[in-house]
């Protein structure tokens, strides 16, 4: 996934950014709402992590504006506001989840995965695909009953295919999901990851449309 983090606390922001990156996801971190608006205007994000008290305004008003214009990007609120009324306001404004600071980074990863699965239309973390049994919550895969080990980046790439079954994804689209703004990406990075996935998961799991991109195969 590509995630937009809106957080002005430098220590917390760095910790959340590093956690998301360690999970193999791409994250762009901004500290102001105006920068967040610019980012959302130019990039398609899979999820937004939103602080409620930013230097240039309140995150709740930002969220209401987002929903009012029809933007359905999943949003998880990260805030120190811990009253029940605050949580109700956040959820009623259109948030998909609400996490009170301080929070455990592993819990944040789990909540991100849970929200993503709901938006993909399958809240069940166990998915079968051909000879593969995939546990999205545990980030584990078995092929014909035997465990398969993926790197964080390989998992993120495979998850991108799983979330869009049958859809052709271009190399640029996959790079956009895996890497943040400014990240240096070698020209053959996606090809290398796809090749490794095929060796681990089977040759039919990912299909190539020459010159166009890749799609999830039948496995």
Short mmCIF file of C-alpha atoms in Angstrom, two decimals:
data_model
loop_
_atom_site.label_atom_id
_atom_site.label_comp_id
_atom_site.label_asym_id
_atom_site.label_seq_id
_atom_site.Cartn_x
_atom_site.Cartn_y
_atom_site.Cartn_z
CA UNK A 1 0.00 0.00 0.00
CA UNK A 2 0.95 3.64 -0.34
CA UNK A 3 0.14 5.51 2.86
CA UNK A 4 -0.02 9.22 3.64
CA UNK A 5 1.04 10.09 7.20
CA UNK A 6 -0.11 13.50 8.48
CA UNK A 7 1.70 14.09 11.78
CA UNK A 8 3.62 17.11 13.12
CA UNK A 9 5.34 15.32 16.02
CA UNK A 10 8.79 14.52 14.61
CA UNK A 11 9.58 11.68 17.03
CA UNK A 12 6.26 9.89 16.61
CA UNK A 13 6.17 10.59 12.89
CA UNK A 14 9.60 9.04 12.39
CA UNK A 15 8.62 5.98 14.42
CA UNK A 16 5.40 5.46 12.45
CA UNK A 17 7.19 6.03 9.13
CA UNK A 18 9.86 3.47 10.01
CA UNK A 19 7.23 0.94 11.15
CA UNK A 20 5.30 1.24 7.90
CA UNK A 21 8.50 0.98 5.86
CA UNK A 22 9.54 -2.12 7.83
CA UNK A 23 6.17 -3.65 6.88
CA UNK A 24 7.18 -3.19 3.25
CA UNK A 25 4.71 -0.38 2.56
CA UNK A 26 5.36 3.01 0.99
CA UNK A 27 4.79 6.08 3.18
CA UNK A 28 4.83 9.82 2.48
CA UNK A 29 5.05 11.94 5.63
CA UNK A 30 3.78 15.52 5.82
CA UNK A 31 3.47 17.77 8.87
CA UNK A 32 0.79 20.23 7.74
CA UNK A 33 -2.72 20.00 6.28
CA UNK A 34 -1.88 22.16 3.28
CA UNK A 35 0.91 19.76 2.35
CA UNK A 36 -1.52 16.86 2.87
CA UNK A 37 -4.00 18.45 0.45
CA UNK A 38 -1.27 18.83 -2.15
CA UNK A 39 -0.19 15.21 -1.71
CA UNK A 40 -3.73 13.86 -2.01
CA UNK A 41 -4.32 16.00 -5.07
CA UNK A 42 -1.39 14.46 -6.91
CA UNK A 43 -1.19 10.87 -5.66
CA UNK A 44 -3.61 8.02 -5.17
CA UNK A 45 -3.20 6.75 -1.62
CA UNK A 46 -4.51 3.50 -0.20
CA UNK A 47 -4.80 4.87 3.34
CA UNK A 48 -4.32 8.06 5.38
CA UNK A 49 -3.04 8.29 8.96
CA UNK A 50 -4.34 11.57 10.36
CA UNK A 51 -3.39 13.51 13.48
CA UNK A 52 -6.15 15.82 14.70
CA UNK A 53 -4.14 18.81 15.90
CA UNK A 54 -1.88 20.20 13.19
CA UNK A 55 -0.04 23.55 13.02
CA UNK A 56 -2.36 24.90 10.32
CA UNK A 57 -5.70 23.50 11.46
CA UNK A 58 -7.74 20.66 12.88
CA UNK A 59 -7.61 17.24 11.30
CA UNK A 60 -11.31 16.67 11.93
CA UNK A 61 -12.31 19.60 9.70
CA UNK A 62 -9.86 18.33 7.08
CA UNK A 63 -11.49 14.89 7.21
CA UNK A 64 -14.97 16.34 6.84
CA UNK A 65 -13.85 18.29 3.75
CA UNK A 66 -12.29 15.12 2.35
CA UNK A 67 -15.52 13.16 2.71
CA UNK A 68 -17.70 16.05 1.52
CA UNK A 69 -15.94 16.05 -1.84
CA UNK A 70 -16.43 12.30 -2.21
CA UNK A 71 -12.95 11.07 -1.31
CA UNK A 72 -13.37 7.57 0.15
CA UNK A 73 -9.70 6.90 0.95
CA UNK A 74 -9.56 4.95 4.25
CA UNK A 75 -8.55 7.16 7.20
CA UNK A 76 -7.22 6.13 10.60
CA UNK A 77 -7.08 8.91 13.18
CA UNK A 78 -3.99 9.03 15.42
CA UNK A 79 -4.51 11.45 18.30
CA UNK A 80 -4.01 12.21 21.98
CA UNK A 81 -7.71 13.16 22.28
CA UNK A 82 -9.04 10.20 24.23
CA UNK A 83 -12.56 11.14 25.35
CA UNK A 84 -15.45 9.01 24.12
CA UNK A 85 -16.98 12.13 22.58
CA UNK A 86 -13.76 12.70 20.60
CA UNK A 87 -13.89 9.17 19.22
CA UNK A 88 -17.55 9.55 18.29
CA UNK A 89 -16.82 12.84 16.50
CA UNK A 90 -13.95 11.25 14.59
CA UNK A 91 -15.92 8.23 13.46
CA UNK A 92 -18.95 10.34 12.57
CA UNK A 93 -16.73 12.60 10.49
CA UNK A 94 -15.80 9.62 8.33
CA UNK A 95 -12.80 7.96 9.99
CA UNK A 96 -12.49 4.20 9.60
CA UNK A 97 -10.60 3.71 12.85
CA UNK A 98 -9.41 5.77 15.82
CA UNK A 99 -6.17 5.09 17.71
CA UNK A 100 -5.25 7.01 20.87
CA UNK A 101 -1.65 8.07 21.55
CA UNK A 102 0.52 6.59 22.86
CA UNK A 103 -0.07 3.38 20.95
CA UNK A 104 1.87 0.24 20.14
CA UNK A 105 3.35 0.29 16.64
CA UNK A 106 2.49 -3.37 16.10
CA UNK A 107 -1.15 -2.56 16.87
CA UNK A 108 -1.03 0.23 14.31
CA UNK A 109 0.22 -2.24 11.69
CA UNK A 110 -2.62 -4.62 12.56
CA UNK A 111 -5.23 -1.85 12.30
CA UNK A 112 -3.84 -0.74 8.94
CA UNK A 113 -4.15 -4.29 7.66
CA UNK A 114 -7.67 -4.67 9.05
CA UNK A 115 -8.93 -1.47 7.42
CA UNK A 116 -7.26 -2.38 4.12
CA UNK A 117 -8.93 -5.80 4.09
CA UNK A 118 -12.34 -4.28 4.74
CA UNK A 119 -11.93 -1.89 1.83
CA UNK A 120 -10.80 -4.76 -0.40
CA UNK A 121 -14.14 -6.42 0.35
CA UNK A 122 -12.76 -9.37 2.30
CA UNK A 123 -12.39 -8.87 6.07
CA UNK A 124 -11.35 -12.53 6.41
CA UNK A 125 -7.54 -12.58 6.81
CA UNK A 126 -7.28 -16.12 5.39
CA UNK A 127 -7.19 -16.25 1.59
CA UNK A 128 -6.71 -19.25 -0.70
CA UNK A 129 -5.22 -18.86 -4.15
CA UNK A 130 -4.37 -22.00 -6.09
CA UNK A 131 -1.88 -23.98 -4.03
CA UNK A 132 -1.35 -21.03 -1.70
CA UNK A 133 -2.95 -20.41 1.68
CA UNK A 134 -2.34 -16.80 2.71
CA UNK A 135 -2.82 -15.33 6.17
CA UNK A 136 -2.99 -11.58 5.57
CA UNK A 137 -2.97 -10.72 9.27
CA UNK A 138 0.05 -12.86 10.12
CA UNK A 139 1.72 -12.09 6.77
CA UNK A 140 2.39 -15.76 6.23
CA UNK A 141 2.02 -18.04 3.22
CA UNK A 142 1.92 -21.80 2.79
CA UNK A 143 2.39 -23.45 -0.58
CA UNK A 144 1.03 -26.99 -0.68
CA UNK A 145 1.13 -26.91 3.11
CA UNK A 146 4.76 -25.80 3.35
CA UNK A 147 5.69 -22.35 4.68
CA UNK A 148 7.07 -19.76 2.25
CA UNK A 149 9.20 -16.88 3.49
CA UNK A 150 8.91 -13.50 1.77
CA UNK A 151 10.83 -10.31 2.42
CA UNK A 152 8.80 -7.26 3.46
CA UNK A 153 9.07 -5.80 -0.06
CA UNK A 154 8.10 -9.08 -1.71
CA UNK A 155 5.09 -9.34 0.59
CA UNK A 156 4.00 -5.77 -0.20
CA UNK A 157 4.24 -6.48 -3.92
CA UNK A 158 2.28 -9.74 -3.65
CA UNK A 159 -0.34 -7.99 -1.51
CA UNK A 160 -0.76 -5.39 -4.26
CA UNK A 161 -1.66 -8.17 -6.70
CA UNK A 162 -3.95 -9.91 -4.20
CA UNK A 163 -5.93 -6.73 -3.61
CA UNK A 164 -6.59 -6.35 -7.36
CA UNK A 165 -7.23 -9.87 -8.71
CA UNK A 166 -7.21 -10.02 -12.48
CA UNK A 167 -6.28 -6.34 -12.84
CA UNK A 168 -3.28 -5.46 -14.96
CA UNK A 169 -0.81 -3.35 -12.98
CA UNK A 170 1.89 -1.41 -14.78
CA UNK A 171 5.47 -1.23 -13.57
CA UNK A 172 4.92 2.46 -12.70
CA UNK A 173 1.81 1.63 -10.65
CA UNK A 174 3.69 -1.02 -8.67
CA UNK A 175 6.63 1.31 -8.04
CA UNK A 176 4.16 3.94 -6.85
CA UNK A 177 2.72 1.49 -4.31
CA UNK A 178 6.09 0.31 -3.02
CA UNK A 179 8.19 3.47 -2.87
CA UNK A 180 7.74 6.90 -1.30
CA UNK A 181 8.42 10.29 -2.89
CA UNK A 182 12.11 10.79 -3.60
CA UNK A 183 13.07 7.14 -3.20
CA UNK A 184 15.65 5.93 -5.71
CA UNK A 185 14.29 2.99 -7.67
CA UNK A 186 16.51 1.00 -10.01
CA UNK A 187 15.02 0.37 -13.44
CA UNK A 188 14.73 -3.41 -12.98
CA UNK A 189 13.57 -3.47 -9.34
CA UNK A 190 10.02 -4.64 -10.05
CA UNK A 191 11.23 -7.31 -12.49
CA UNK A 192 13.62 -8.65 -9.84
CA UNK A 193 10.90 -8.83 -7.17
CA UNK A 194 8.45 -10.49 -9.55
CA UNK A 195 11.06 -13.07 -10.52
CA UNK A 196 11.72 -13.89 -6.87
CA UNK A 197 8.01 -14.19 -6.14
CA UNK A 198 7.58 -16.63 -9.00
CA UNK A 199 10.41 -18.80 -7.71
CA UNK A 200 8.90 -18.89 -4.22
CA UNK A 201 5.18 -19.06 -5.05
CA UNK A 202 5.09 -20.82 -8.39
CA UNK A 203 5.45 -19.72 -12.04
CA UNK A 204 1.70 -19.21 -12.61
CA UNK A 205 1.06 -16.89 -9.68
CA UNK A 206 2.01 -13.69 -11.52
CA UNK A 207 1.40 -13.28 -15.25
CA UNK A 208 3.22 -10.84 -17.53
CA UNK A 209 1.66 -8.80 -20.31
CA UNK A 210 4.76 -7.81 -22.25
CA UNK A 211 5.20 -4.07 -22.37
CA UNK A 212 2.08 -3.46 -20.27
CA UNK A 213 2.55 -4.89 -16.79
CA UNK A 214 1.65 -7.77 -14.50
CA UNK A 215 -1.46 -9.38 -13.06
CA UNK A 216 -2.31 -12.05 -10.53
CA UNK A 217 -2.53 -15.40 -12.28
CA UNK A 218 -4.49 -18.49 -11.32
CA UNK A 219 -1.59 -19.91 -9.31
#
